[in-house]
mmCIF file of C-alpha atoms in Angstrom:
data_model
loop_
_atom_site.group_PDB
_atom_site.id
_atom_site.type_symbol
_atom_site.label_atom_id
_atom_site.label_comp_id
_atom_site.label_asym_id
_atom_site.label_seq_id
_atom_site.Cartn_x
_atom_site.Cartn_y
_atom_site.Cartn_z
ATOM 1 C CA GLY W 1 -22.902 -26.795 -28.938
ATOM 2 C CA LEU W 2 -20.776 -29.437 -30.544
ATOM 3 C CA ALA W 3 -20.115 -31.264 -27.280
ATOM 4 C CA GLY W 4 -23.847 -31.519 -26.637
ATOM 5 C CA ALA W 5 -24.216 -33.217 -30.016
ATOM 6 C CA GLY W 6 -21.446 -35.675 -29.147
ATOM 7 C CA ILE W 7 -18.938 -34.077 -31.542
ATOM 8 C CA THR W 8 -15.385 -33.551 -30.331
ATOM 9 C CA LEU W 9 -12.705 -31.494 -32.013
ATOM 10 C CA GLU W 10 -9.827 -33.912 -32.168
ATOM 11 C CA ARG W 11 -7.406 -31.820 -34.189
ATOM 12 C CA VAL W 12 -7.490 -28.201 -35.231
ATOM 13 C CA VAL W 13 -4.815 -26.912 -37.602
ATOM 14 C CA ARG W 14 -4.556 -23.219 -38.358
ATOM 15 C CA GLY W 15 -3.198 -21.594 -41.487
ATOM 16 C CA ALA W 16 -3.254 -18.472 -43.614
ATOM 17 C CA PHE W 17 -6.497 -17.830 -45.482
ATOM 18 C CA THR W 18 -4.826 -18.594 -48.821
ATOM 19 C CA ARG W 19 -4.386 -21.566 -51.138
ATOM 20 C CA GLU W 20 -0.870 -21.994 -49.780
ATOM 21 C CA GLY W 21 -2.172 -21.788 -46.213
ATOM 22 C CA GLY W 22 -4.713 -24.522 -46.916
ATOM 23 C CA HIS W 23 -2.037 -26.676 -48.520
ATOM 24 C CA ALA W 24 0.346 -26.247 -45.582
ATOM 25 C CA ALA W 25 -2.391 -26.895 -43.019
ATOM 26 C CA ALA W 26 -3.481 -30.085 -44.786
ATOM 27 C CA ARG W 27 0.137 -31.278 -44.952
ATOM 28 C CA GLN W 28 0.516 -30.565 -41.238
ATOM 29 C CA LEU W 29 -2.650 -32.525 -40.522
ATOM 30 C CA LEU W 30 -1.528 -35.485 -42.626
ATOM 31 C CA ASP W 31 1.965 -35.451 -41.110
ATOM 32 C CA SER W 32 0.737 -35.205 -37.505
ATOM 33 C CA GLY W 33 0.326 -38.955 -37.089
ATOM 34 C CA GLY W 34 -2.501 -40.765 -35.414
ATOM 35 C CA PRO W 35 -5.637 -41.902 -37.159
ATOM 36 C CA ARG W 36 -6.363 -40.128 -40.422
ATOM 37 C CA PRO W 37 -9.375 -37.827 -40.160
ATOM 38 C CA THR W 38 -12.488 -38.630 -42.166
ATOM 39 C CA CYS W 39 -13.201 -34.980 -42.984
ATOM 40 C CA VAL W 40 -11.359 -31.688 -43.368
ATOM 41 C CA PHE W 41 -13.268 -28.440 -42.985
ATOM 42 C CA ALA W 42 -11.529 -25.380 -44.398
ATOM 43 C CA VAL W 43 -12.771 -21.984 -43.264
ATOM 44 C CA THR W 44 -12.517 -20.595 -46.821
ATOM 45 C CA ASP W 45 -13.001 -22.145 -50.245
ATOM 46 C CA VAL W 46 -9.566 -20.889 -51.276
ATOM 47 C CA MET W 47 -8.004 -22.819 -48.389
ATOM 48 C CA ALA W 48 -10.044 -25.871 -49.410
ATOM 49 C CA VAL W 49 -8.498 -25.732 -52.905
ATOM 50 C CA GLY W 50 -5.029 -25.780 -51.348
ATOM 51 C CA ALA W 51 -6.017 -28.589 -49.003
ATOM 52 C CA LEU W 52 -7.379 -30.567 -51.956
ATOM 53 C CA ALA W 53 -4.033 -30.253 -53.732
ATOM 54 C CA ALA W 54 -2.151 -31.475 -50.644
ATOM 55 C CA LEU W 55 -4.530 -34.392 -50.159
ATOM 56 C CA ARG W 56 -4.182 -35.448 -53.798
ATOM 57 C CA GLU W 57 -0.375 -35.199 -53.583
ATOM 58 C CA ALA W 58 -0.528 -37.536 -50.573
ATOM 59 C CA GLY W 59 -2.655 -40.046 -52.492
ATOM 60 C CA VAL W 60 -5.820 -39.265 -50.545
ATOM 61 C CA ARG W 61 -8.904 -39.606 -52.726
ATOM 62 C CA VAL W 62 -11.567 -36.980 -52.104
ATOM 63 C CA PRO W 63 -14.353 -37.852 -51.301
ATOM 64 C CA GLU W 64 -13.678 -41.609 -51.297
ATOM 65 C CA ASP W 65 -11.011 -41.573 -48.560
ATOM 66 C CA MET W 66 -11.686 -38.218 -46.928
ATOM 67 C CA SER W 67 -14.387 -35.580 -47.191
ATOM 68 C CA LEU W 68 -13.426 -31.959 -47.754
ATOM 69 C CA ALA W 69 -15.618 -28.927 -47.159
ATOM 70 C CA GLY W 70 -14.973 -25.240 -47.631
ATOM 71 C CA PHE W 71 -16.966 -22.214 -46.583
ATOM 72 C CA ASP W 72 -17.608 -19.237 -48.859
ATOM 73 C CA ASP W 73 -19.502 -20.625 -51.856
ATOM 74 C CA ILE W 74 -17.161 -19.015 -54.378
ATOM 75 C CA PRO W 75 -18.674 -19.802 -57.822
ATOM 76 C CA VAL W 76 -15.445 -20.992 -59.483
ATOM 77 C CA VAL W 77 -14.759 -23.446 -56.638
ATOM 78 C CA ARG W 78 -18.063 -25.203 -57.304
ATOM 79 C CA GLU W 79 -16.379 -26.637 -60.414
ATOM 80 C CA VAL W 80 -13.500 -28.235 -58.468
#
């Protein structure tokens, strides 16, 4: 598992599987304090689009400052 590979889950934020849910979850992550994560993994591409909007609003450059990954491979999101 992840622990065996030396990977720890430092922060997990949950949200609705929507653009708005991704936006709110990213805001919660950014507002939670502590060191800024180097990567955000969204469980859907739609959530990733919302997270991207929140990161940009906060002045976070993707991928320069933080990586962002979604999961679904929705064709239209490939263009984002």
